[in-house]
CSV table of C-alpha atoms in Angstrom, one decimal:
chain,number,residue,atom,x,y,z
A,24,UNK,CA,20.4,-13.4,-57.4
A,25,UNK,CA,21.8,-15.7,-59.2
A,26,UNK,CA,21.2,-17.7,-61.7
A,27,UNK,CA,17.3,-17.0,-62.6
A,28,UNK,CA,15.3,-17.9,-65.0
A,29,UNK,CA,12.7,-16.1,-67.7
A,30,UNK,CA,10.4,-17.9,-70.0
A,31,UNK,CA,13.2,-18.5,-72.5
A,32,UNK,CA,16.6,-17.2,-70.5
A,33,UNK,CA,18.9,-18.2,-68.2
A,34,UNK,CA,20.8,-15.4,-66.5
A,35,UNK,CA,24.0,-16.6,-64.8
A,36,UNK,CA,27.1,-15.4,-63.8
A,37,UNK,CA,30.0,-15.5,-66.2
A,38,UNK,CA,32.0,-18.5,-66.8
A,39,UNK,CA,35.2,-19.0,-68.5
A,40,UNK,CA,33.6,-21.0,-71.6
A,41,UNK,CA,31.7,-17.7,-72.3
A,42,UNK,CA,35.4,-15.8,-73.0
A,43,UNK,CA,35.4,-16.6,-76.9
A,44,UNK,CA,32.0,-15.2,-77.6
A,45,UNK,CA,32.4,-12.3,-74.8
A,46,UNK,CA,35.7,-11.5,-76.9
A,47,UNK,CA,34.0,-11.7,-80.4
A,48,UNK,CA,30.5,-9.6,-79.6
A,49,UNK,CA,32.5,-6.4,-78.1
A,50,UNK,CA,34.9,-6.9,-80.9
A,51,UNK,CA,32.0,-6.0,-83.2
A,52,UNK,CA,32.5,-2.2,-84.5
A,53,UNK,CA,28.2,-2.1,-84.5
A,54,UNK,CA,28.0,-3.8,-80.8
A,55,UNK,CA,30.8,-0.9,-79.5
A,56,UNK,CA,29.3,2.1,-81.7
A,57,UNK,CA,27.6,3.1,-78.3
A,58,UNK,CA,29.6,1.2,-75.7
A,59,UNK,CA,32.4,2.2,-73.5
A,60,UNK,CA,35.5,-0.1,-75.0
A,61,UNK,CA,36.9,0.3,-78.5
A,62,UNK,CA,37.3,-3.1,-80.5
A,63,UNK,CA,38.8,-4.9,-81.0
A,64,UNK,CA,37.7,-6.9,-77.5
A,65,UNK,CA,40.5,-9.2,-76.9
A,66,UNK,CA,40.3,-12.6,-75.1
A,67,UNK,CA,42.8,-11.2,-72.7
A,68,UNK,CA,41.0,-8.4,-71.8
A,69,UNK,CA,37.8,-10.6,-71.7
A,70,UNK,CA,39.7,-12.6,-69.2
A,71,UNK,CA,40.8,-9.9,-66.8
A,72,UNK,CA,36.7,-8.9,-67.0
A,73,UNK,CA,36.0,-12.2,-65.6
A,74,UNK,CA,37.9,-12.1,-62.9
A,75,UNK,CA,37.1,-8.9,-62.0
A,76,UNK,CA,33.6,-10.6,-62.0
A,77,UNK,CA,34.7,-13.4,-59.9
A,78,UNK,CA,35.8,-10.9,-57.4
A,79,UNK,CA,32.8,-9.0,-57.4
A,80,UNK,CA,29.7,-9.0,-55.5
A,81,UNK,CA,26.3,-8.7,-57.2
A,82,UNK,CA,24.6,-5.5,-55.5
A,83,UNK,CA,27.7,-3.8,-53.7
A,84,UNK,CA,27.0,-0.2,-53.5
A,85,UNK,CA,29.4,1.3,-56.5
A,86,UNK,CA,30.4,-1.6,-58.4
A,87,UNK,CA,29.1,-2.3,-62.2
A,88,UNK,CA,27.9,-6.5,-61.9
A,89,UNK,CA,26.9,-8.1,-65.4
A,90,UNK,CA,25.3,-11.0,-65.7
A,91,UNK,CA,25.6,-13.3,-68.9
A,92,UNK,CA,22.5,-13.8,-70.9
A,93,UNK,CA,21.8,-17.7,-72.5
A,94,UNK,CA,19.3,-19.2,-74.4
A,95,UNK,CA,17.3,-22.4,-72.0
A,96,UNK,CA,17.3,-24.4,-75.4
A,97,UNK,CA,20.7,-23.5,-76.4
A,98,UNK,CA,24.0,-23.6,-74.1
A,99,UNK,CA,26.2,-20.7,-74.8
A,100,UNK,CA,26.6,-16.9,-74.3
A,101,UNK,CA,24.2,-14.6,-76.3
A,102,UNK,CA,24.9,-11.4,-74.5
A,103,UNK,CA,25.0,-9.6,-71.0
A,104,UNK,CA,23.2,-7.5,-68.8
A,105,UNK,CA,24.4,-5.2,-66.1
A,106,UNK,CA,23.4,-3.3,-63.2
A,107,UNK,CA,25.2,-0.9,-60.8
A,108,UNK,CA,23.7,0.2,-56.9
A,109,UNK,CA,24.6,3.5,-56.2
A,110,UNK,CA,27.2,4.1,-54.1
A,111,UNK,CA,25.4,7.5,-52.4
A,112,UNK,CA,21.8,6.1,-52.7
A,113,UNK,CA,21.8,1.9,-52.2
A,114,UNK,CA,17.9,2.4,-52.6
A,115,UNK,CA,18.5,3.5,-56.1
A,116,UNK,CA,21.3,1.6,-59.4
A,117,UNK,CA,21.4,2.1,-63.4
A,118,UNK,CA,21.5,-0.7,-65.7
A,119,UNK,CA,22.8,-1.7,-69.5
A,120,UNK,CA,22.8,-4.4,-72.0
A,121,UNK,CA,24.5,-6.0,-74.8
A,122,UNK,CA,23.5,-8.1,-76.9
A,123,UNK,CA,25.0,-10.4,-80.1
A,124,UNK,CA,24.4,-9.5,-83.3
A,125,UNK,CA,23.0,-12.8,-84.1
A,126,UNK,CA,20.5,-12.7,-81.1
A,127,UNK,CA,19.5,-9.3,-81.5
A,128,UNK,CA,15.9,-8.7,-83.4
A,129,UNK,CA,14.3,-11.4,-81.3
A,130,UNK,CA,13.5,-9.9,-78.2
A,131,UNK,CA,15.8,-11.3,-76.1
A,132,UNK,CA,17.3,-8.0,-74.5
A,133,UNK,CA,14.0,-6.9,-73.8
A,134,UNK,CA,13.2,-10.1,-72.0
A,135,UNK,CA,16.2,-10.3,-70.2
A,136,UNK,CA,16.5,-6.6,-68.8
A,137,UNK,CA,12.4,-7.4,-67.8
A,138,UNK,CA,14.0,-10.2,-65.7
A,139,UNK,CA,16.6,-8.6,-63.7
A,140,UNK,CA,14.4,-5.5,-63.5
A,141,UNK,CA,12.2,-7.6,-61.3
A,142,UNK,CA,14.8,-9.0,-59.4
A,143,UNK,CA,15.9,-5.0,-59.1
A,144,UNK,CA,12.3,-4.2,-57.4
A,145,UNK,CA,11.5,-7.3,-56.2
A,146,UNK,CA,14.0,-9.3,-54.2
A,147,UNK,CA,16.1,-6.3,-53.8
A,148,UNK,CA,13.6,-4.5,-53.2
A,149,UNK,CA,14.8,-0.6,-54.7
A,150,UNK,CA,13.4,2.4,-55.5
A,151,UNK,CA,14.0,3.7,-58.6
A,152,UNK,CA,16.3,2.5,-61.7
A,153,UNK,CA,18.0,4.5,-64.2
A,154,UNK,CA,19.3,4.0,-67.7
A,155,UNK,CA,20.7,6.5,-70.2
A,156,UNK,CA,21.5,5.7,-73.4
A,157,UNK,CA,23.2,7.7,-76.9
A,158,UNK,CA,20.4,10.1,-78.4
A,159,UNK,CA,21.6,8.4,-81.8
A,160,UNK,CA,21.1,4.7,-80.0
A,161,UNK,CA,17.4,4.2,-81.4
A,162,UNK,CA,17.2,0.7,-80.6
A,163,UNK,CA,18.3,0.7,-77.0
A,164,UNK,CA,15.2,4.0,-77.3
A,165,UNK,CA,12.7,1.8,-78.5
A,166,UNK,CA,13.8,-1.0,-75.8
A,167,UNK,CA,13.6,1.4,-72.8
A,168,UNK,CA,10.8,2.8,-74.0
A,169,UNK,CA,9.3,-0.5,-74.2
A,170,UNK,CA,10.0,-1.5,-70.9
A,171,UNK,CA,7.9,1.4,-69.3
A,172,UNK,CA,10.7,3.6,-68.5
A,173,UNK,CA,10.8,7.2,-68.3
A,174,UNK,CA,12.3,9.6,-70.3
A,175,UNK,CA,13.5,12.1,-68.1
A,176,UNK,CA,15.8,14.0,-69.6
A,177,UNK,CA,18.0,15.0,-73.0
A,178,UNK,CA,22.0,15.5,-72.0
A,179,UNK,CA,23.4,17.5,-74.4
A,180,UNK,CA,27.2,17.4,-75.4
A,181,UNK,CA,27.1,16.1,-71.7
A,182,UNK,CA,30.2,12.7,-72.4
A,183,UNK,CA,33.4,13.2,-74.2
A,184,UNK,CA,32.8,9.9,-75.9
A,185,UNK,CA,35.2,8.3,-78.7
A,186,UNK,CA,36.8,12.2,-80.0
A,187,UNK,CA,33.3,13.8,-80.1
A,188,UNK,CA,31.0,15.3,-77.4
A,189,UNK,CA,28.1,13.1,-77.3
A,190,UNK,CA,24.7,13.4,-76.0
A,191,UNK,CA,22.1,11.0,-74.3
A,192,UNK,CA,19.0,10.4,-72.8
A,193,UNK,CA,17.8,9.5,-69.1
A,194,UNK,CA,15.2,7.0,-68.5
A,195,UNK,CA,14.2,6.2,-65.2
A,196,UNK,CA,11.4,3.9,-63.6
A,197,UNK,CA,10.1,3.8,-59.7
A,198,UNK,CA,9.3,0.4,-58.1
A,199,UNK,CA,5.4,1.3,-58.2
A,200,UNK,CA,5.1,2.0,-61.7
A,201,UNK,CA,7.2,-1.3,-62.4
A,202,UNK,CA,4.7,-3.4,-60.1
A,203,UNK,CA,1.9,-1.5,-61.5
A,204,UNK,CA,2.3,-2.0,-65.0
A,205,UNK,CA,3.3,-6.1,-64.0
A,206,UNK,CA,0.2,-6.4,-63.0
A,207,UNK,CA,-2.1,-5.0,-65.4
A,208,UNK,CA,0.0,-7.3,-67.8
A,209,UNK,CA,-0.6,-10.1,-66.1
A,210,UNK,CA,-4.6,-8.9,-66.2
A,211,UNK,CA,-4.9,-8.3,-69.6
A,212,UNK,CA,-2.7,-11.9,-70.4
A,213,UNK,CA,-5.8,-13.1,-67.9
A,214,UNK,CA,-8.6,-11.6,-69.9
A,215,UNK,CA,-7.1,-12.9,-73.2
A,216,UNK,CA,-7.0,-16.6,-71.9
A,217,UNK,CA,-10.0,-16.9,-70.3
A,218,UNK,CA,-12.8,-18.6,-72.0
A,219,UNK,CA,-15.3,-16.7,-73.6
A,220,UNK,CA,-18.5,-16.7,-71.8
A,221,UNK,CA,-21.9,-18.2,-73.5
A,222,UNK,CA,-24.2,-16.3,-75.3
A,223,UNK,CA,-27.0,-15.7,-72.8
A,224,UNK,CA,-30.4,-17.1,-74.3
A,225,UNK,CA,-32.8,-15.2,-76.5
């Protein structure tokens, strides 16, 4: 499934040259705030992560697989997205994403996750994709809803997270919903780009 491109991005496997950038943005307290790790994130941790990804098989049930995000016009890691096919049902998966601070608020996360969903629902033919995020993580909430994911639940104090109980939103999307949304978006783009018909003679 890797690599693949979107309009501005290259999504690919991680490589050794990514380690410094990966450790840097994972060490940023704002980036780590709603994530599972605690900063600082060292180069040794980044190296161990790379070795884990080198052994992992993308799409193996029960295994998280991280995908590196790079701009096509400028080499270098700007973030990552991830997916895990469920161990108990290979037709379903969950996703996650992280962007470096300097690459946020430019549409890259939306573009990257859109590309990932195209692969999950297209090449991998999954039926359902889910995502969870902290209820206070407003940026992730906006992104998931921008992608058309449906909020299915608010899980009250469902996880012990960094010394306190945290509440999460559960989002989900079905393959037919994604396909319908993509077709509608394509039709809308076609209509916007179509030449204006000449006025009829009066």
